[in-house]
Every structure is written in structure tokens, then in C-alpha cells.
Coordinates of C-alpha atoms and ligand atoms in Angstrom, one line a residue:
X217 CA -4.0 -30.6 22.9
X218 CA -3.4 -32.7 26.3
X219 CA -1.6 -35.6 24.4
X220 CA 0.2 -33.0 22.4
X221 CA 1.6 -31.1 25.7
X222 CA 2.1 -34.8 27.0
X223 CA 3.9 -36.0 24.0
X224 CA 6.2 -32.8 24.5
X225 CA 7.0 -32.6 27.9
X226 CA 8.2 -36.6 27.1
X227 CA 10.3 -35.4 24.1
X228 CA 11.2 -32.5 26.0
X229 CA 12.6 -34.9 29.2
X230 CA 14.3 -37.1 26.6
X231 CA 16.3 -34.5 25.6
X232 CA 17.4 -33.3 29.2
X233 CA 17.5 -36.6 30.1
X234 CA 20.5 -37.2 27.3
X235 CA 24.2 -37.4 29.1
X236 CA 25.8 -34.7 29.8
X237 CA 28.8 -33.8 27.3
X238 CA 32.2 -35.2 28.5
X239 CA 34.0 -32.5 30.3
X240 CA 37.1 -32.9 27.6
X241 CA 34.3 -31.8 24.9
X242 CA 34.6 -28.4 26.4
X243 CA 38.1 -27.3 25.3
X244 CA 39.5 -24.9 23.5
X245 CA 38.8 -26.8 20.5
X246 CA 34.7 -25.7 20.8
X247 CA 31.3 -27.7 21.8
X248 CA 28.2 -28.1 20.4
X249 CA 26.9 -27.7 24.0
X250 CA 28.4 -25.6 26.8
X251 CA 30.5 -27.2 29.5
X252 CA 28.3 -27.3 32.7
X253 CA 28.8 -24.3 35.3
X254 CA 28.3 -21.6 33.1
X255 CA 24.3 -20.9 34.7
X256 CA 23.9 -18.4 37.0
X257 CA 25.7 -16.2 39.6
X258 CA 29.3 -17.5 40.0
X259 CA 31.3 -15.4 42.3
X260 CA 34.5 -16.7 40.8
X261 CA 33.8 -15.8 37.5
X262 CA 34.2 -12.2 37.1
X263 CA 32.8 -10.5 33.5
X264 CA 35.7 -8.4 32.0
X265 CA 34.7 -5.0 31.3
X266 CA 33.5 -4.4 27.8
X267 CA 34.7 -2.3 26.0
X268 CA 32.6 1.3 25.4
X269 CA 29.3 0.3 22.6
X270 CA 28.5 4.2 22.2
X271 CA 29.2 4.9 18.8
X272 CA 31.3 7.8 18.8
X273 CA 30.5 11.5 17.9
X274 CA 33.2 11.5 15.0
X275 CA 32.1 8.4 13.6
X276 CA 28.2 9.4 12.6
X277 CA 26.8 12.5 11.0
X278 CA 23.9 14.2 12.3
X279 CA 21.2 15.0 9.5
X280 CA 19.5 19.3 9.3
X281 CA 17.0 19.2 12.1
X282 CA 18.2 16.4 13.8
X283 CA 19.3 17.9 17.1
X284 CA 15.8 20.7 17.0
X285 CA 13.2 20.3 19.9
X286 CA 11.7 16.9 19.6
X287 CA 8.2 18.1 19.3
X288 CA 8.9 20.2 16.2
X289 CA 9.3 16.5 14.8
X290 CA 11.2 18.0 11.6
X291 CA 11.8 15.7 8.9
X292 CA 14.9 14.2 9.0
X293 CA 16.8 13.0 5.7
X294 CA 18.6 9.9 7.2
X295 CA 19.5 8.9 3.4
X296 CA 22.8 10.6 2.6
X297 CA 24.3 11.0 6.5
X298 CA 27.2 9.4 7.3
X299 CA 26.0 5.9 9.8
X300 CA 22.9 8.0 11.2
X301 CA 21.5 7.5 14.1
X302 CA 18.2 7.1 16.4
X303 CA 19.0 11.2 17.5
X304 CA 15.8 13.4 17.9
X305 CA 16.5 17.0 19.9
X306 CA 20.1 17.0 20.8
X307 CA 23.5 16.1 19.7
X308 CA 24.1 13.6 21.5
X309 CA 21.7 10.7 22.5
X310 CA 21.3 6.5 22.1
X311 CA 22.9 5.6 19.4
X312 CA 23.0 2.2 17.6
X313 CA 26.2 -0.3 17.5
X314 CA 24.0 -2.5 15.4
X315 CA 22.7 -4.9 14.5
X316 CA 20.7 -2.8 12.0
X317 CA 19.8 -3.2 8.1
X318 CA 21.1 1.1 7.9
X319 CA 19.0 1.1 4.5
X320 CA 15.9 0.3 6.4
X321 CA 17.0 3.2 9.0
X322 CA 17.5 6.2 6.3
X323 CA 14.5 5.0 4.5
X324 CA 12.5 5.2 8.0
X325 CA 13.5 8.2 10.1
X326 CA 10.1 9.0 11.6
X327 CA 10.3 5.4 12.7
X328 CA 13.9 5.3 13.8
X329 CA 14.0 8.2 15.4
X330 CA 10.7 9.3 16.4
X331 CA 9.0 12.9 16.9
X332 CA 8.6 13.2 20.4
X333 CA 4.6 14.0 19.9
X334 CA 4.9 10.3 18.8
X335 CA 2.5 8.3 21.4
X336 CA 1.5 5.1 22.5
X337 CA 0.9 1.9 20.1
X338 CA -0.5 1.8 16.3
X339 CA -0.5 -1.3 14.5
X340 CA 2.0 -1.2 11.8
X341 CA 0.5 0.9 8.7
X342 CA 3.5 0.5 6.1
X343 CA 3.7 -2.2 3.4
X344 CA 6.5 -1.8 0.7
X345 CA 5.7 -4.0 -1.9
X346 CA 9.4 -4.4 -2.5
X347 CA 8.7 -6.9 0.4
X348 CA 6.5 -9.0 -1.4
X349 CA 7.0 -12.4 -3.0
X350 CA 7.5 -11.6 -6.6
X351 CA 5.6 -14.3 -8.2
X352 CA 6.5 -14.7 -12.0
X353 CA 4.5 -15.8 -14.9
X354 CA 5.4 -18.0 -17.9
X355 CA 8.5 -17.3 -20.2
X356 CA 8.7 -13.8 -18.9
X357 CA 5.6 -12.5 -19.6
X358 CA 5.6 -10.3 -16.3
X359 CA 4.8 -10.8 -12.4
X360 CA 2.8 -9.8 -9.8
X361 CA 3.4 -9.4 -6.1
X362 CA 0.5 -8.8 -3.1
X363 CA -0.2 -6.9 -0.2
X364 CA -3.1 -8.5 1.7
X365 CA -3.5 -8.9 5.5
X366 CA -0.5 -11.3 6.0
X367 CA 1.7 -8.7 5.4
X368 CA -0.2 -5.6 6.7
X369 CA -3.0 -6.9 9.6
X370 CA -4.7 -4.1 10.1
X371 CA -5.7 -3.9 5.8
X372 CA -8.4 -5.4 6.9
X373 CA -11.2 -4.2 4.0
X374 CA -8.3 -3.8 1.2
X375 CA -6.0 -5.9 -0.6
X376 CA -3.0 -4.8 -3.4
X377 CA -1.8 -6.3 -5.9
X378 CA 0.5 -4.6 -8.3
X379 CA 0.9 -6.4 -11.8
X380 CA 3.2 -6.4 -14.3
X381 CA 2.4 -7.5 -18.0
X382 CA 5.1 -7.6 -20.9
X383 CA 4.1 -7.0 -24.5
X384 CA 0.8 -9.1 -25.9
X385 CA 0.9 -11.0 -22.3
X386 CA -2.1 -11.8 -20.8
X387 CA -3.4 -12.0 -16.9
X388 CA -5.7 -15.4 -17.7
X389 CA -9.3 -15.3 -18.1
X390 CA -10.3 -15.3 -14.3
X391 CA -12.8 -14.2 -11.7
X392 CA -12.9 -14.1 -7.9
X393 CA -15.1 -13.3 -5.2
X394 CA -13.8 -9.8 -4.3
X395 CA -14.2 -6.9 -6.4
X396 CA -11.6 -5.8 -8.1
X397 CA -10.9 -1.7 -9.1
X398 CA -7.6 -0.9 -11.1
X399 CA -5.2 1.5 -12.1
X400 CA -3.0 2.2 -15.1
X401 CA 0.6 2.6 -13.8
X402 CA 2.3 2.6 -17.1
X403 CA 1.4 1.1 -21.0
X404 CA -2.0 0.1 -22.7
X405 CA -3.9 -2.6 -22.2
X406 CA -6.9 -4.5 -23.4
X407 CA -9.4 -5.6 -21.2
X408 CA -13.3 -7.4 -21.5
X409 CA -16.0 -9.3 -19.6
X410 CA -19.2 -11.0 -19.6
X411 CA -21.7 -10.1 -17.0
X412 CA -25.0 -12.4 -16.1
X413 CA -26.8 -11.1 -18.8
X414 CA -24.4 -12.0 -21.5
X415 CA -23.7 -8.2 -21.9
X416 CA -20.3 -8.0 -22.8
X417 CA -17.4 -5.6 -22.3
X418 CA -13.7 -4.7 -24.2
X419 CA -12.0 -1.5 -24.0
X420 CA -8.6 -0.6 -24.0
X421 CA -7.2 1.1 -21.1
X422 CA -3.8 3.6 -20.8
X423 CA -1.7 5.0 -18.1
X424 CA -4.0 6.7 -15.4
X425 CA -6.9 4.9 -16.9
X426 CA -8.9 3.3 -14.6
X427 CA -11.5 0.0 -14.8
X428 CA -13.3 -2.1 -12.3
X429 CA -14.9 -5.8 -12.3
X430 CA -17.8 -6.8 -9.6
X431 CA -17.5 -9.6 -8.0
X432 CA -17.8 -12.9 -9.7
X433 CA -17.4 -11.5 -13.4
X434 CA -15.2 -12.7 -15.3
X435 CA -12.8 -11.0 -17.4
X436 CA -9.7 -10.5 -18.6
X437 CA -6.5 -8.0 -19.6
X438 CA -3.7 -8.3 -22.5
X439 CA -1.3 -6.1 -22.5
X440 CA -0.7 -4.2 -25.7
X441 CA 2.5 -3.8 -27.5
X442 CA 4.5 -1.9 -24.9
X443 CA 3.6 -3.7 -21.9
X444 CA 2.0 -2.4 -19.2
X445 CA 2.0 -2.1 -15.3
X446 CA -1.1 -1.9 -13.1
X447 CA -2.6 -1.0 -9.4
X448 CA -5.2 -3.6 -8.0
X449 CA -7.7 -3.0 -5.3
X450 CA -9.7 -5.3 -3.7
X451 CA -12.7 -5.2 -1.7
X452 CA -11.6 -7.8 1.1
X453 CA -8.4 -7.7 3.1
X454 CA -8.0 -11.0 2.5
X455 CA -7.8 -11.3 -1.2
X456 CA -4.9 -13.1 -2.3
X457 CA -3.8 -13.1 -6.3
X458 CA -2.9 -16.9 -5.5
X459 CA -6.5 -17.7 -5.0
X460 CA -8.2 -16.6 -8.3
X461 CA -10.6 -18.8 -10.3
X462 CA -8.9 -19.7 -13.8
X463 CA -10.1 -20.8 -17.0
X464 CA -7.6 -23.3 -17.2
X465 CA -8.4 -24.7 -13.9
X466 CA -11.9 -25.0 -14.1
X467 CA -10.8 -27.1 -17.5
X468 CA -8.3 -29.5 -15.9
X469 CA -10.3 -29.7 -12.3
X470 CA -13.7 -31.1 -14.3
X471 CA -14.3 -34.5 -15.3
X472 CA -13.0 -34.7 -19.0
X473 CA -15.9 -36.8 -20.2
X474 CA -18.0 -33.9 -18.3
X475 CA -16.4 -30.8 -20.3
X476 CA -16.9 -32.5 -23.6
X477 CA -20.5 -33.2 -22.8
X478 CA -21.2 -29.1 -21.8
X479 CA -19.7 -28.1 -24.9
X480 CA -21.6 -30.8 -26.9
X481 CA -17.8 -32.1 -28.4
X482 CA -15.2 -34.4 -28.6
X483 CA -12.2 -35.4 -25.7
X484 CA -10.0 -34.7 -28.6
X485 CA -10.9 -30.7 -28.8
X486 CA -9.6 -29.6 -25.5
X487 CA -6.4 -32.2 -25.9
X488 CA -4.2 -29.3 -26.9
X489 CA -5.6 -27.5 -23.8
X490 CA -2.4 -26.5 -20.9
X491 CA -2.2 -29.4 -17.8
X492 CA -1.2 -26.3 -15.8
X493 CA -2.6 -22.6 -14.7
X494 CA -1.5 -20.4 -17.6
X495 CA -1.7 -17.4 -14.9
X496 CA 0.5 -14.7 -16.6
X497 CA 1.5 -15.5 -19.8
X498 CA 3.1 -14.4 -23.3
X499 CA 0.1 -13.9 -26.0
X500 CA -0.4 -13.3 -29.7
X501 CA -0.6 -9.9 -30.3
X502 CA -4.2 -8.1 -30.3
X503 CA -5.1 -6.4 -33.5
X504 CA -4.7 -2.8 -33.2
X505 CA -8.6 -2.3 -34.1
X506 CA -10.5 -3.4 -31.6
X507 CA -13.8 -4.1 -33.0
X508 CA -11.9 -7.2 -35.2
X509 CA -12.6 -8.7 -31.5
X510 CA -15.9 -8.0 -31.0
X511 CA -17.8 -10.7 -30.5
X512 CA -20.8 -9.4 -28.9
X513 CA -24.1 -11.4 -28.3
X514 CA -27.7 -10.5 -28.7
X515 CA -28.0 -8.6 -25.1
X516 CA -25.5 -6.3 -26.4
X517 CA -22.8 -4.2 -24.7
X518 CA -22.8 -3.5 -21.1
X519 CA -24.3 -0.2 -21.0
X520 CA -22.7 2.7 -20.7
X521 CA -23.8 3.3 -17.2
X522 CA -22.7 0.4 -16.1
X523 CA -19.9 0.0 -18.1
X524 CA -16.3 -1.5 -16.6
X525 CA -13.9 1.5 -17.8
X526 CA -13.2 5.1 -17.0
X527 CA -10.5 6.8 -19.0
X528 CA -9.2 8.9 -16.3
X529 CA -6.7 9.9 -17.7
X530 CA -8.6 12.6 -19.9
X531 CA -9.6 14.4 -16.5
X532 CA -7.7 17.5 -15.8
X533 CA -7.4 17.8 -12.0
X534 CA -8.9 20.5 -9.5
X535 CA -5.3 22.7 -8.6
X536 CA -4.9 24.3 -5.3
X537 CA -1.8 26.0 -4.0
X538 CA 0.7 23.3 -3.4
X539 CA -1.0 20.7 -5.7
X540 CA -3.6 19.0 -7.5
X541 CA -6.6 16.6 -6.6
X542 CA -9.2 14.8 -8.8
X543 CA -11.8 12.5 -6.9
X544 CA -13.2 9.3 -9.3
X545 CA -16.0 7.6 -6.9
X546 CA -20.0 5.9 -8.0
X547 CA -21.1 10.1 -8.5
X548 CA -19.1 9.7 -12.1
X549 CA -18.5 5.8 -12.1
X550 CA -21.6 4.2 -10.8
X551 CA -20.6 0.6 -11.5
X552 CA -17.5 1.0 -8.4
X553 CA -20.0 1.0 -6.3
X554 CA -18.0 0.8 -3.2
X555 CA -14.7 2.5 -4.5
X556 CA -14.0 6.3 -3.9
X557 CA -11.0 7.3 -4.7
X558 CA -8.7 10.2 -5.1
X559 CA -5.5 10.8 -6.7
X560 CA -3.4 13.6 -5.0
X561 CA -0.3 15.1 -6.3
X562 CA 1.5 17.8 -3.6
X563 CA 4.4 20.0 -4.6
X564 CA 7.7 19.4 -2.3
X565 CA 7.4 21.4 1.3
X566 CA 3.3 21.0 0.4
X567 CA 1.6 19.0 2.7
X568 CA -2.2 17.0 1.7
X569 CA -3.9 18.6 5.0
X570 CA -5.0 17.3 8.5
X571 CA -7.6 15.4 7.8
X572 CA -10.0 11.9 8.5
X573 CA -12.3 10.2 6.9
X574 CA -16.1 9.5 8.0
X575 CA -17.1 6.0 7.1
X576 CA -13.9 3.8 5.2
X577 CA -10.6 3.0 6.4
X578 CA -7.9 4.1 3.7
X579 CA -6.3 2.2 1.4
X580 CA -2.7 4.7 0.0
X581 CA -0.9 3.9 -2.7
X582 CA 2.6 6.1 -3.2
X583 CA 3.1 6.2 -7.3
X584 CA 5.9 9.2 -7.2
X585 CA 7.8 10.7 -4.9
X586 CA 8.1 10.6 -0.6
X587 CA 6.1 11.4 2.2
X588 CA 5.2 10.8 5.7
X589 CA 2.0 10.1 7.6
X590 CA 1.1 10.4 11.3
X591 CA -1.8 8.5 12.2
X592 CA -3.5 9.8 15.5
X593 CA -6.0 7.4 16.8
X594 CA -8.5 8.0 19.8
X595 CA -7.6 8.5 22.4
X596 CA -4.0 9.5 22.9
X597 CA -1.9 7.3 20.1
X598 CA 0.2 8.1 17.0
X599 CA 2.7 7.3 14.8
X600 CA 4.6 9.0 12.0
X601 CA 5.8 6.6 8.9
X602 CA 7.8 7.4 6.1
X603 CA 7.1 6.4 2.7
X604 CA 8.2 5.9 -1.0
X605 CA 7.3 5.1 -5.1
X606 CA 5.9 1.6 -4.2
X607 CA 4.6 1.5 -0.7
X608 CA 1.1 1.1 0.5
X609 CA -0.3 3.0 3.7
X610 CA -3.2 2.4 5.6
X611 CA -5.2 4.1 7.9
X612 CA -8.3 2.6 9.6
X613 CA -11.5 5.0 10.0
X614 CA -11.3 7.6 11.7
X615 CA -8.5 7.9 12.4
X616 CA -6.8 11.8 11.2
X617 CA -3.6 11.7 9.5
X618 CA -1.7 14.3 7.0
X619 CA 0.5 13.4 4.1
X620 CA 3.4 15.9 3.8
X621 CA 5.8 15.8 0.9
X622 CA 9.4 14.9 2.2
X623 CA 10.9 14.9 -0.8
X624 CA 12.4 17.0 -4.0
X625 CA 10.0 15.8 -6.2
X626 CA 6.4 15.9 -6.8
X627 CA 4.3 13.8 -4.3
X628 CA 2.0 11.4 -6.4
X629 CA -0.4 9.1 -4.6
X630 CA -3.4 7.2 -4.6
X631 CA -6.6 7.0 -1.1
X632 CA -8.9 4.2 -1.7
X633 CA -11.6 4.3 0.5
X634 CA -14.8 1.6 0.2
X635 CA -17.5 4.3 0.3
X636 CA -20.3 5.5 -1.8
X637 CA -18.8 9.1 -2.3
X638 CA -15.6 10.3 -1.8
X639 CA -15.3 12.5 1.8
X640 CA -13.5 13.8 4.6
X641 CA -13.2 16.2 7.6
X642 CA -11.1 18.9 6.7
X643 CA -9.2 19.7 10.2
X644 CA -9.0 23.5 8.9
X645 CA -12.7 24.0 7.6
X646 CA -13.8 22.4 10.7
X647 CA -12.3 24.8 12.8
X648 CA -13.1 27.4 10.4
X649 CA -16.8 27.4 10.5
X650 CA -16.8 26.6 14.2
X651 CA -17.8 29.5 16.3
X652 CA -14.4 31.3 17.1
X653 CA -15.9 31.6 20.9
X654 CA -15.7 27.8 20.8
X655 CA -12.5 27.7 19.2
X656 CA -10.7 30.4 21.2
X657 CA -11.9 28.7 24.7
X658 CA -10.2 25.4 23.5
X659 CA -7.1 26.3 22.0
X660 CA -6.0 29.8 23.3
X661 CA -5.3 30.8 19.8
X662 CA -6.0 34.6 19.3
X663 CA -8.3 36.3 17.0
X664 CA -5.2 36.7 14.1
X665 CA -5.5 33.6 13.7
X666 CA -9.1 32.3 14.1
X667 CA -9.5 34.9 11.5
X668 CA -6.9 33.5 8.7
X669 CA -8.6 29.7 9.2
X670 CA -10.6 28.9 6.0
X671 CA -14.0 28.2 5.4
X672 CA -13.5 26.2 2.2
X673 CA -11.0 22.8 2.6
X674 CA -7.8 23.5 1.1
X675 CA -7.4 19.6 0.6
X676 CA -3.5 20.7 -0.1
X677 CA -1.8 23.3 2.2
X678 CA 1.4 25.0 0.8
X679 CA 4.8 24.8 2.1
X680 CA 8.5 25.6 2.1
X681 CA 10.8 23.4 0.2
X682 CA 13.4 23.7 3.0
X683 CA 11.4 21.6 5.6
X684 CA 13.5 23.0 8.2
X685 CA 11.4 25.8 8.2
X686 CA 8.8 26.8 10.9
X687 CA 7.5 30.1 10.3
X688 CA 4.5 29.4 7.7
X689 CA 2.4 32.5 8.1
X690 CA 3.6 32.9 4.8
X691 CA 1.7 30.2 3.1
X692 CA -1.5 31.9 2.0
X693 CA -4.0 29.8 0.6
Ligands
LIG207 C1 -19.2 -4.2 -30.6 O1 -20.4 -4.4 -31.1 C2 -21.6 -3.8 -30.4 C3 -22.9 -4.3 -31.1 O2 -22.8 -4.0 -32.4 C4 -21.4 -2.3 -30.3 O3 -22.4 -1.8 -29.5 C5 -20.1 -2.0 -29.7 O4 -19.9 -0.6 -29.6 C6 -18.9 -2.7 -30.4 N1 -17.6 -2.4 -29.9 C7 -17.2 -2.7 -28.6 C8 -15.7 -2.4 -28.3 O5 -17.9 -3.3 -27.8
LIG208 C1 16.5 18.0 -1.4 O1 17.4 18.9 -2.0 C2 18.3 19.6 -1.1 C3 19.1 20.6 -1.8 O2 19.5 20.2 -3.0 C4 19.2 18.5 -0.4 O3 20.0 19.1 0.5 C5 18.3 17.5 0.3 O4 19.0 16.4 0.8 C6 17.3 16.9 -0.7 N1 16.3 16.1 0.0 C7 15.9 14.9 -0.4 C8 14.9 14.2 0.5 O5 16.3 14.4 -1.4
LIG209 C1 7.1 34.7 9.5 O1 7.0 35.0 8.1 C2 6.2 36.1 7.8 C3 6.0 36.2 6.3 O2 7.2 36.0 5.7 C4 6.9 37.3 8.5 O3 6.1 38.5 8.2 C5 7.0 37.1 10.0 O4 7.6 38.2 10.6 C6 7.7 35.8 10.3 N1 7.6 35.6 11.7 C7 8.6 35.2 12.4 C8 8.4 34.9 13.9 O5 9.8 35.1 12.0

């Protein structure tokens, strides 16, 4: 480190040391360097006035809610508003002459323009995937792009990867270290294993199916006729889709004289075999009848209670006023044993309630619709960000946080949490079957209202569709 600060400070004094640029360099005709004189206070060279960098009232639009109290922290649609601007309670305020990406800004109005209950720092808890590198396999035969903790630090125990297969394309034959727990966007797919004791596993798999691979197994996933598009979760922050253990590797990284010898043949069988990482790539299309593949082996099948897959899909979800939830975790899918998740959908104005969770940080994936989230973390932070179709969340434990439909359409999205059983602390049952004494002396609420607080979670709490609303005594449960 010494020689390298040494080595810099002489590079560093070279590059001073260089002569200074002829004075007739610094015409009108421009200079790679400035002319010397320019440093510092120079009474004889007066600024000009510049001109006004307000942006002026008739040249921006103000969105519904913009100019209300601060603290109500409405939403604000920043999408259709002519040049909108960082406004929260008023009509006037700072405004923004730019730089700026103004899709970023309507896309992020919590963040642009904050709610004033808005407090203190939170590490950034927003990752679009539209972001991500878009890697792309062979000749077309899909892509897949991450989300791990070089793009969102604080995911520390989850990574993302959402994958894209085209018709018959395959994701290789592969394992990796991290567990791996999945779900069916869109399409059909086939998938198998081996475990260690030669059990073996295929099943196909369809939209809002679900299947999960333990660490170290290896498997596999084709997609069937109609392509397919998939969720990946993985069970270390780290994970990268980049850094997967492939069949074809294995192959090309081993002695070639050593590969003939474990499978007891010639150099000549494997000469066909790819130089390169197949990856993603286009396959011959799986017969429609699965057990023409079946090549099980004398342990069998993996078990049914152990078994890889969970058809999801075929599970009719628990409805509440304002939306749906359904809970998957190792109660009904033992073999996730760390995965507990739950798939919420929330009508528009409906809100998925105040609540935290006890022993896992949260892992959100947005499949329909908007929202926005305000993470509240001990003792006196938060932060409200907006998100979209495509976007993953996180929210460390325990910190609380809502998710309130923003939108006109149905809210769809995904909490991953790396627990034994899905849980959480339901802000209104809390309260609810705390003493009202207790209550009352905290918050100053009145007896009306300790008495409308309910004693079951609502998970979901309805709303208005016109989020400029504030009266919700309405919005029985
Ligand atoms: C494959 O064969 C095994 C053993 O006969 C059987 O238990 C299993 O159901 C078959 N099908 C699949 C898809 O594994
Ligand atoms: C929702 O619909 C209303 C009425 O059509 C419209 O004014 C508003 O901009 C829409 N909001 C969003 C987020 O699309
Ligand atoms: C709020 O709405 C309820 C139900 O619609 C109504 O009875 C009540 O008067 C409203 N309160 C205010 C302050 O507007």
C-alpha cells in the first residue's frame, strides 16, 4: 500500500510538474486545460448574474394530492403530469431544472418527493430487474437477468433471478450451492433431479406452479412448447446465475483421458460434446407423455414427501375484503425447508396491512400491478418506495412495512421469507388484543375506536379507489 501511495504521489507530481499551457492556448479557439488565474477569489472578475433556475409555475403541472399536508403522504401519480416536480404540501416549493431521467421521477414519487413522516436513512430497498444485465442464451432460446447483493446490499439472505425459456429450450443440467425455490410466471415446463440416493424426480410445472431444489442437487428445466418464464429464489444473497456448476463444464474442465476412464469409454464418445457452456439453449422437443422419460433407478422416485414440486396453482386462495392471500411454506411443502412464502393479491385503494415479520428478512417480488412500501426501522427511520410488474423489494427483519395498492389494477405479489412457517405481527390484532387501558394510555385514541380494532388479522385492509381519500371509517372488515 506504501509503495502504491509512493508510486502515486510520483505520478501524481509528474503530472503537476508538466508545463503550464502557453497562454495563447487559452483563446477563444478552446483548451484542453484552463488558462491559469481562474482559482479562487478574484476581485476583478465579477460572476454575471444568472439567470432565474426556478422552473416556472406555468411550465409544470401539479399531480391530485400534491399540494395536501405533507404528513397525509397521499400518493402522488407523477406519471401523466406535465414536467412534475419534487412538490409535497404546497403549490409552490423546490423544483428541479434538471438534470433528471423524468421517467425515473414519475415512476418514483414517494422517493422524489417524499411524505414528510419520511425519516432518517434506510439502505436502498428497490431493485427493478429492468436494471439488470440481460444475459442471453444460445440462438434465442431465452435470458435471464439477476438481482443479488451487487445491485441491492442489503438482500443480504436472498437472491433473484428471473428466467426466460423459449419453446423446448433448456436451462442446462446444473447445481449450485444455494438452494434454489421457483415460481411459474408464465408457460409449462419440465423439470427433474437426482438426489444422493439415486431417487429421481420429473414433473411438469405450469404458471403459478411452484418447485424447489436443495442445495447441491442437481437438476434441470425444459421448457415446453409455449415457452415459459420463471421466478428464482435463492437462499444466499450472494447467489449469482453466472456462478452455477454445468454439465458441460464439469466435461470440458476434467482431464479427457480422465472422463473416458469414469465412464469406462472411449475419447471418441464425448468428441461431439460442446467446447463451451450450453447455459440456455434451444432443445428437441419433450414428448408430450412424460413417463416416455422416465428413466427411474432401483431407489425409485423421490417420495412424495419429499418430493421437488407443488402445483400451486390448483390452490384457491383465502379472500378477505380487499383481496386474496394463500401461504405455501415446509407445513404443506416440507422439502423448502427454509422457504415460507405468500402470494398476495390486493384490490386498488386496498392496502396488505401494517405489519413485520418475527425471524426472516423479506424477499418481494411485484408480478402485477403498483404499490408502495414504507419501511420503518428502530428507532426513528423510514422510507416510502414505489414499485412496479418487475421489481423486487426488500425489507430486513423486523422491520414493519405496508404494501398499498397505487394503482388501477389488481396488486399481485410475491414475500419470501427463509423461515420454517410463514408469520407476522399483524399491527391491528396486536393492538386489538392488547388491553384497551394499555392502548388508550399510549395513543389517546377513544373507546370508538379501540372498540372497532380487530381481534383476527385482516392480512388485507380495504380501501377507496380514489386514494385521495382520508375518511376510511367506512372500510368495514
Ligand atoms: C416413473 O417410474 C416410477 C417407477 O416405476 C414411478 O414410481 C413414477 O411414478 C414414474 N413417473 C414419474 C414421472 O416419475
Ligand atoms: C386511475 O384511474 C383514474 C381515473 O380513471 C386516473 O385519474 C388515474 O390517473 C389512474 N391512476 C393510475 C395510477 O393509473
Ligand atoms: C366518514 O365516512 C363515514 C362513512 O361513510 C361517515 O359516516 C362519516 O361522517 C365520515 N366522516 C367524516 C369526518 O367525513
Amino acid at each position: 500500500m506504501k509503495a502504491f501511495q509512493a508510486s502515486l504521489l510520483v505520478y501524481i507530481s509528474h503530472t503537476w510538474a508538466a508545463p503550464a499551457p502557453q497562454a495563447s492556448s487559452c483563446g477563444n479557439s478552446g483548451s484542453l486545460r484552463p488558462c491559469p488565474g481562474l482559482v479562487g477569489y478574484d476581485p476583478s472578475n465579477h460572476i454575471p448574474t444568472s439567470p432565474s433556475t426556478e422552473v416556472p409555475t406555468d411550465q409544470f403541472e401539479l399531480a391530485p394530492g400534491q399540494s395536501e399536508d405533507a404528513d397525509l403522504g397521499l400518493f402522488i401519480d407523477l406519471s401523466k403530469v406535465k414536467n412534475p416536480q419534487p412538490i409535497r404540501g404546497g403549490t409552490t416549493g423546490p423544483t428541479d431544472s434538471g438534470p433528471r431521467t423524468e421517467a425515473y421521477d414519475r415512476l418514483n414519487s414517494d422517493v422524489y418527493a417524499p411524505p414528510s413522516t419520511d425519516s432518517g436513512d434506510i439502505p436502498n430497498a428497490k431493485w427493478p430487474f429492468a436494471l439488470s444485465h440481460n444475459r442471453h442464451g444460445l440462438a434465442g432460446a431465452g435470458w435471464a437477468r439477476n438481482q443479488n447483493t451487487d445491485q441491492l446490499p442489503i438482500a443480504t439472505s436472498m437472491a433473484g433471478v428471473d428466467m426466460r425459456l423459449s419453446a423446448n429450450a433448456y436451462r442446462e443440467l446444473h447445481w449450485h450451492k444455494s438452494a434454489e425455490w421457483a415460481l411459474m410466471l408464465s408457460g409449462s415446463a419440465r423439470v427433474g433431479a437426482v438426489n444422493e440416493n439415486g431417487e429421481n424426480f420429473l414433473d411438469d410445472v405450469t404458471e403459478g406452479d411452484v418447485w424447489f431444489f436443495p442445495s447441491g442437487v442437481p437438476h434441470s428445466i425444459q421448457a415446453l412448447e409455449n415457452g415459459c418464464e420463471f421466478l428464482l429464489v435463492f437462499s444466499d444473497g450472494k447467489f449469482s446465475e453466472e456462478n452455477t456448476f454445468l454439465l458441460t463444464e464439469l466435461i470440458d474442465r476434467t482431464p479427457k483421458s480422465v472422463v473416458a476412464k469414469n465412464f469406462r469409454t472411449s475419447l471418441d464418445t464425448f468428441k461431439a460434446a460442446p467446447d463451451k457452456q450450453l447455459w440456455i439453449f434451444p432443445g428437441t422437443q419433450a414428448p408430450t407423455d412424460i413417463e416416455k422419460q422416465n428413466q427411474t433407478g432401483p431407489a425409485g422416485i423421490i417420495p412424495k414427501e419429499f418430493t421437488y414440486s407443488f402445483h400451486w396453482s390448483e390452490q384457491q386462495p383465502y379472500r378477505v375484503p380487499g383481496g386474496s392471500i394463500k401461504i405455501l411454506d415446509p407445513e404443506t411443502f416440507p422439502i423448502a425447508s427454509e422457504f415460507s412464502v405468500a402470494l398476495v393479491t390486493v384490490e386498488p385503494g386496498a392496502m396488505r396491512e401494517m405489519h413485520w415479520h418475527t425471524t426472516s428478512d423479506e424477499w418481494t417480488y411485484f408480478i402485477k400491478g403498483q404499490a408502495r412500501l414504507t419501511v420503518y426501522q428502530a428507532p426513528s427511520s423510514s422510507r416510502t418506495f414505489d414499485f412496479s410488474a418487475g421489481d423486487v423489494g426488500y425489507v430486513p427483519v423486523p422491520n414493519a412495512h405496508y404494501l398499498e395498492n397505487t394503482g388501477n389494477e389488481t396488486l399481485m405479489f410475491l414475500e419470501v421469507l427463509r423461515a420454517p412457517r410463514y408469520a407476522d405481527i399483524s399491527v391491528n390484532q396486536w393492538l386489538g388484543i392488547t388491553p384497551k387501558q394499555v392502548v388508550q394510555d399510549h395513543l389517546k385514541v377513544g373507546d370508538a375506536f379501540l372498540n372497532t380494532l380487530p381481534k383476527v388479522k385482516p392480512y388485507i385492509v380495504p380501501g377507496n379507489t380514489n386514494l385521495l381519500t382520508t375518511n376510511f371509517t367506512g372500510n368495514t372488515l
